[in-house]
Short mmCIF file of N, CA and C and ligand atoms in Angstrom, two decimals:
data_model
loop_
_atom_site.label_atom_id
_atom_site.label_comp_id
_atom_site.label_asym_id
_atom_site.label_seq_id
_atom_site.Cartn_x
_atom_site.Cartn_y
_atom_site.Cartn_z
N UNK P 923 96.24 99.94 81.05
CA UNK P 923 94.87 100.17 80.59
C UNK P 923 93.89 99.97 81.75
N UNK P 924 92.78 100.61 81.66
CA UNK P 924 91.75 100.42 82.66
C UNK P 924 91.15 99.02 82.50
N UNK P 925 90.41 98.61 83.49
CA UNK P 925 89.70 97.34 83.36
C UNK P 925 88.24 97.64 83.02
N UNK P 926 87.53 96.61 82.55
CA UNK P 926 86.13 96.76 82.23
C UNK P 926 85.35 95.55 82.75
N UNK P 927 84.06 95.74 82.96
CA UNK P 927 83.21 94.66 83.47
C UNK P 927 82.28 94.21 82.36
N UNK P 928 82.22 92.91 82.14
CA UNK P 928 81.43 92.37 81.04
C UNK P 928 80.05 91.91 81.53
N UNK P 929 79.27 91.41 80.59
CA UNK P 929 77.90 90.99 80.93
C UNK P 929 77.85 89.73 81.79
N UNK P 930 79.02 89.15 82.09
CA UNK P 930 79.06 88.02 83.03
C UNK P 930 78.80 88.49 84.46
N UNK P 931 78.80 89.81 84.65
CA UNK P 931 78.63 90.40 85.99
C UNK P 931 77.27 90.02 86.59
N UNK P 932 77.31 89.64 87.88
CA UNK P 932 76.07 89.33 88.60
C UNK P 932 75.78 90.41 89.65
N UNK P 933 76.52 91.53 89.57
CA UNK P 933 76.30 92.69 90.46
C UNK P 933 76.36 92.31 91.94
N UNK P 934 77.35 91.47 92.30
CA UNK P 934 77.47 91.04 93.70
C UNK P 934 78.17 92.08 94.57
N UNK P 935 78.94 92.99 93.93
CA UNK P 935 79.62 94.04 94.68
C UNK P 935 80.96 93.65 95.26
N UNK P 936 81.43 92.43 94.99
CA UNK P 936 82.71 91.98 95.55
C UNK P 936 83.87 92.86 95.07
N UNK P 937 83.82 93.30 93.83
CA UNK P 937 84.89 94.12 93.27
C UNK P 937 84.89 95.52 93.88
N UNK P 938 83.70 96.07 94.00
CA UNK P 938 83.52 97.41 94.53
C UNK P 938 84.23 97.56 95.88
N UNK P 939 84.10 96.55 96.72
CA UNK P 939 84.67 96.60 98.07
C UNK P 939 86.21 96.62 98.03
N UNK P 940 86.79 96.12 96.95
CA UNK P 940 88.26 96.00 96.87
C UNK P 940 88.94 97.19 96.20
N UNK P 941 88.20 98.03 95.50
CA UNK P 941 88.83 99.07 94.66
C UNK P 941 89.37 100.23 95.50
N UNK P 942 90.69 100.49 95.42
CA UNK P 942 91.28 101.57 96.21
C UNK P 942 90.99 102.95 95.64
N UNK P 943 90.46 102.99 94.43
CA UNK P 943 90.20 104.28 93.78
C UNK P 943 88.72 104.65 93.74
N UNK P 944 87.87 103.85 94.36
CA UNK P 944 86.42 104.09 94.25
C UNK P 944 86.01 104.24 92.79
N UNK P 945 86.54 103.37 91.95
CA UNK P 945 86.29 103.47 90.50
C UNK P 945 85.12 102.60 90.05
N UNK P 946 84.54 101.82 90.96
CA UNK P 946 83.51 100.86 90.57
C UNK P 946 82.16 101.28 91.18
N UNK P 947 81.14 101.29 90.32
CA UNK P 947 79.82 101.77 90.74
C UNK P 947 78.73 100.77 90.37
N UNK P 948 77.68 100.77 91.17
CA UNK P 948 76.53 99.91 90.88
C UNK P 948 75.75 100.47 89.69
N UNK P 949 75.06 99.58 88.96
CA UNK P 949 74.30 100.05 87.81
C UNK P 949 73.32 101.16 88.21
N UNK P 950 73.31 102.21 87.38
CA UNK P 950 72.38 103.31 87.62
C UNK P 950 72.88 104.37 88.57
N UNK P 951 73.94 104.07 89.32
CA UNK P 951 74.46 105.06 90.27
C UNK P 951 75.33 106.09 89.54
N UNK P 952 75.19 107.36 89.94
CA UNK P 952 76.07 108.40 89.41
C UNK P 952 77.49 108.16 89.93
N UNK P 953 78.49 108.53 89.14
CA UNK P 953 79.87 108.41 89.62
C UNK P 953 80.42 109.79 89.95
N UNK P 954 81.43 109.79 90.82
CA UNK P 954 81.94 111.06 91.37
C UNK P 954 83.44 111.15 91.16
N UNK P 955 83.87 112.33 90.72
CA UNK P 955 85.30 112.59 90.57
C UNK P 955 85.57 114.01 91.04
N UNK P 956 86.46 114.15 92.00
CA UNK P 956 86.79 115.47 92.52
C UNK P 956 85.58 116.23 93.03
N UNK P 957 84.62 115.49 93.59
CA UNK P 957 83.43 116.12 94.15
C UNK P 957 82.33 116.39 93.14
N UNK P 958 82.61 116.14 91.84
CA UNK P 958 81.61 116.36 90.79
C UNK P 958 80.90 115.07 90.43
N UNK P 959 79.58 115.16 90.29
CA UNK P 959 78.78 113.97 89.98
C UNK P 959 78.57 113.85 88.46
N UNK P 960 78.63 112.61 87.97
CA UNK P 960 78.46 112.36 86.53
C UNK P 960 77.43 111.25 86.35
N UNK P 961 76.71 111.25 85.20
CA UNK P 961 75.69 110.22 84.98
C UNK P 961 76.28 108.81 84.92
N UNK P 962 75.51 107.84 85.36
CA UNK P 962 75.95 106.43 85.33
C UNK P 962 76.40 106.02 83.94
N UNK P 963 77.45 105.20 83.87
CA UNK P 963 77.92 104.69 82.58
C UNK P 963 77.15 103.45 82.16
N UNK P 964 76.44 102.82 83.09
CA UNK P 964 75.59 101.66 82.75
C UNK P 964 74.41 101.59 83.70
N UNK P 965 73.27 101.26 83.16
CA UNK P 965 72.09 101.04 84.00
C UNK P 965 71.86 99.55 84.23
N UNK P 966 72.69 98.70 83.61
CA UNK P 966 72.43 97.26 83.63
C UNK P 966 73.42 96.45 84.45
N UNK P 967 74.70 96.84 84.37
CA UNK P 967 75.72 96.06 85.08
C UNK P 967 76.61 97.01 85.88
N UNK P 968 77.27 96.45 86.89
CA UNK P 968 78.28 97.19 87.65
C UNK P 968 79.31 97.71 86.65
N UNK P 969 79.78 98.93 86.84
CA UNK P 969 80.70 99.49 85.85
C UNK P 969 81.95 100.12 86.48
N UNK P 970 83.00 100.21 85.67
CA UNK P 970 84.27 100.83 86.07
C UNK P 970 84.39 102.17 85.37
N UNK P 971 84.80 103.20 86.08
CA UNK P 971 85.05 104.51 85.48
C UNK P 971 86.52 104.56 85.04
N UNK P 972 86.78 104.59 83.72
CA UNK P 972 88.18 104.56 83.26
C UNK P 972 89.01 105.71 83.79
N UNK P 973 88.38 106.87 83.98
CA UNK P 973 89.12 108.04 84.50
C UNK P 973 89.61 107.82 85.93
N UNK P 974 89.08 106.81 86.62
CA UNK P 974 89.48 106.57 88.01
C UNK P 974 90.27 105.28 88.20
N UNK P 975 90.19 104.36 87.24
CA UNK P 975 90.90 103.07 87.37
C UNK P 975 92.37 103.23 87.02
N UNK P 976 93.23 102.81 87.92
CA UNK P 976 94.68 102.83 87.67
C UNK P 976 95.25 101.41 87.56
N UNK P 977 94.35 100.42 87.35
CA UNK P 977 94.77 99.00 87.40
C UNK P 977 95.39 98.70 88.75
N UNK P 978 95.03 99.50 89.74
CA UNK P 978 95.58 99.40 91.10
C UNK P 978 97.03 99.84 91.21
N UNK P 979 97.60 100.39 90.13
CA UNK P 979 98.97 100.93 90.21
C UNK P 979 99.02 102.01 91.29
N UNK P 980 100.05 101.93 92.11
CA UNK P 980 100.17 102.87 93.22
C UNK P 980 99.68 102.27 94.53
N UNK P 981 98.94 101.14 94.43
CA UNK P 981 98.41 100.49 95.64
C UNK P 981 98.83 99.02 95.72
N UNK P 982 98.62 98.30 94.62
CA UNK P 982 98.85 96.85 94.61
C UNK P 982 99.55 96.45 93.31
N UNK P 983 100.10 95.23 93.29
CA UNK P 983 100.79 94.73 92.11
C UNK P 983 99.82 94.29 91.01
N UNK P 984 98.60 93.92 91.41
CA UNK P 984 97.63 93.40 90.43
C UNK P 984 96.27 94.02 90.69
N UNK P 985 95.43 94.05 89.65
CA UNK P 985 94.07 94.56 89.84
C UNK P 985 93.29 93.72 90.85
N UNK P 986 92.90 94.36 91.93
CA UNK P 986 92.22 93.64 93.01
C UNK P 986 90.83 93.17 92.61
N UNK P 987 90.17 93.92 91.75
CA UNK P 987 88.79 93.57 91.36
C UNK P 987 88.75 92.28 90.56
N UNK P 988 89.76 92.07 89.70
CA UNK P 988 89.78 90.86 88.87
C UNK P 988 89.86 89.63 89.77
N UNK P 989 90.72 89.71 90.79
CA UNK P 989 90.87 88.59 91.72
C UNK P 989 89.60 88.36 92.54
N UNK P 990 88.86 89.44 92.82
CA UNK P 990 87.68 89.33 93.69
C UNK P 990 86.44 88.82 92.96
N UNK P 991 86.42 88.95 91.65
CA UNK P 991 85.19 88.64 90.90
C UNK P 991 84.92 87.14 90.81
N UNK P 992 83.77 86.67 91.29
CA UNK P 992 83.48 85.24 91.28
C UNK P 992 83.06 84.71 89.91
N UNK P 993 82.74 85.60 88.97
CA UNK P 993 82.27 85.12 87.65
C UNK P 993 83.26 85.47 86.53
N UNK P 994 84.45 85.91 86.89
CA UNK P 994 85.47 86.29 85.91
C UNK P 994 84.92 87.29 84.89
N UNK P 995 84.18 88.27 85.41
CA UNK P 995 83.52 89.25 84.54
C UNK P 995 84.39 90.49 84.29
N UNK P 996 85.57 90.54 84.93
CA UNK P 996 86.39 91.75 84.79
C UNK P 996 87.64 91.43 83.99
N UNK P 997 87.91 92.28 83.02
CA UNK P 997 89.02 92.04 82.12
C UNK P 997 89.67 93.38 81.78
N UNK P 998 90.89 93.34 81.25
CA UNK P 998 91.52 94.58 80.80
C UNK P 998 90.77 95.09 79.58
N UNK P 999 90.65 96.41 79.48
CA UNK P 999 89.94 97.04 78.37
C UNK P 999 90.96 97.42 77.29
N UNK P 1000 90.97 96.68 76.17
CA UNK P 1000 92.00 96.93 75.15
C UNK P 1000 91.89 98.31 74.52
N UNK P 1001 90.75 98.96 74.66
CA UNK P 1001 90.60 100.30 74.07
C UNK P 1001 91.15 101.38 75.01
N UNK P 1002 91.65 100.97 76.17
CA UNK P 1002 92.16 101.94 77.16
C UNK P 1002 93.60 101.62 77.52
N UNK P 1003 94.49 101.70 76.53
CA UNK P 1003 95.91 101.40 76.76
C UNK P 1003 96.58 102.58 77.47
N UNK P 1004 97.23 102.30 78.60
CA UNK P 1004 97.94 103.35 79.33
C UNK P 1004 99.25 102.78 79.87
N UNK P 1005 100.29 103.62 79.89
CA UNK P 1005 101.56 103.16 80.46
C UNK P 1005 101.47 103.17 81.98
N UNK P 1006 102.43 102.48 82.61
CA UNK P 1006 102.48 102.47 84.07
C UNK P 1006 102.67 103.89 84.60
N UNK P 1007 103.47 104.69 83.88
CA UNK P 1007 103.71 106.07 84.30
C UNK P 1007 102.41 106.87 84.25
N UNK P 1008 101.63 106.65 83.20
CA UNK P 1008 100.35 107.38 83.06
C UNK P 1008 99.39 106.95 84.17
N UNK P 1009 99.39 105.67 84.49
CA UNK P 1009 98.50 105.19 85.55
C UNK P 1009 98.90 105.75 86.91
N UNK P 1010 100.22 105.86 87.12
CA UNK P 1010 100.69 106.43 88.38
C UNK P 1010 100.34 107.92 88.46
N UNK P 1011 100.46 108.62 87.34
CA UNK P 1011 100.10 110.04 87.30
C UNK P 1011 98.60 110.20 87.58
N UNK P 1012 97.80 109.28 87.06
CA UNK P 1012 96.36 109.32 87.32
C UNK P 1012 96.09 109.13 88.81
N UNK P 1013 96.79 108.18 89.41
CA UNK P 1013 96.63 107.93 90.85
C UNK P 1013 97.00 109.18 91.65
N UNK P 1014 98.10 109.81 91.26
CA UNK P 1014 98.55 111.00 92.01
C UNK P 1014 97.56 112.15 91.85
N UNK P 1015 96.96 112.26 90.66
CA UNK P 1015 95.93 113.29 90.45
C UNK P 1015 94.71 113.01 91.33
N UNK P 1016 94.33 111.74 91.43
CA UNK P 1016 93.20 111.37 92.27
C UNK P 1016 93.49 111.68 93.74
N UNK P 1017 94.78 111.50 94.13
CA UNK P 1017 95.17 111.84 95.51
C UNK P 1017 94.86 113.31 95.78
N UNK P 1018 95.08 114.15 94.74
CA UNK P 1018 94.91 115.60 94.91
C UNK P 1018 93.45 116.03 94.85
N UNK P 1019 92.73 115.54 93.83
CA UNK P 1019 91.37 116.09 93.61
C UNK P 1019 90.29 115.32 94.36
N UNK P 1020 90.63 114.10 94.78
CA UNK P 1020 89.64 113.30 95.52
C UNK P 1020 88.99 112.26 94.64
N UNK P 1021 88.67 111.12 95.28
CA UNK P 1021 88.09 110.00 94.55
C UNK P 1021 86.60 109.98 94.69
FE1 SF4 X 1085 89.69 99.61 90.97
FE2 SF4 X 1085 92.02 98.35 90.72
FE3 SF4 X 1085 89.82 97.31 89.59
FE4 SF4 X 1085 90.86 99.54 88.58
S1 SF4 X 1085 91.86 97.52 88.63
S2 SF4 X 1085 88.67 99.18 89.00
S3 SF4 X 1085 91.67 100.57 90.42
S4 SF4 X 1085 90.21 97.55 91.80
#
């Protein structure tokens, strides 16, 4: 499953720097996938784009953003259940279309 950022976020950007998929954006910033721009998912807190988060599968054993967050604001999103195979396929698609 993708991860999500809760209201404990202080928008420090520590997670953003660690994400290998460029899946984390500052509040209000448009997000980009395959060169296409999309409206921000949050204007209030740093956010994760589920279409880009692979839980770091394909890069690392554990989600790097969770370890980097100083306020424990990042957690798995129970509404975004995905198998390891699906996450790897997502990573491979991102390799092709661009992050
Ligand atoms: Fe990025 Fe990994 Fe965090 Fe997903 S789990 S947002 S891929 S750092």
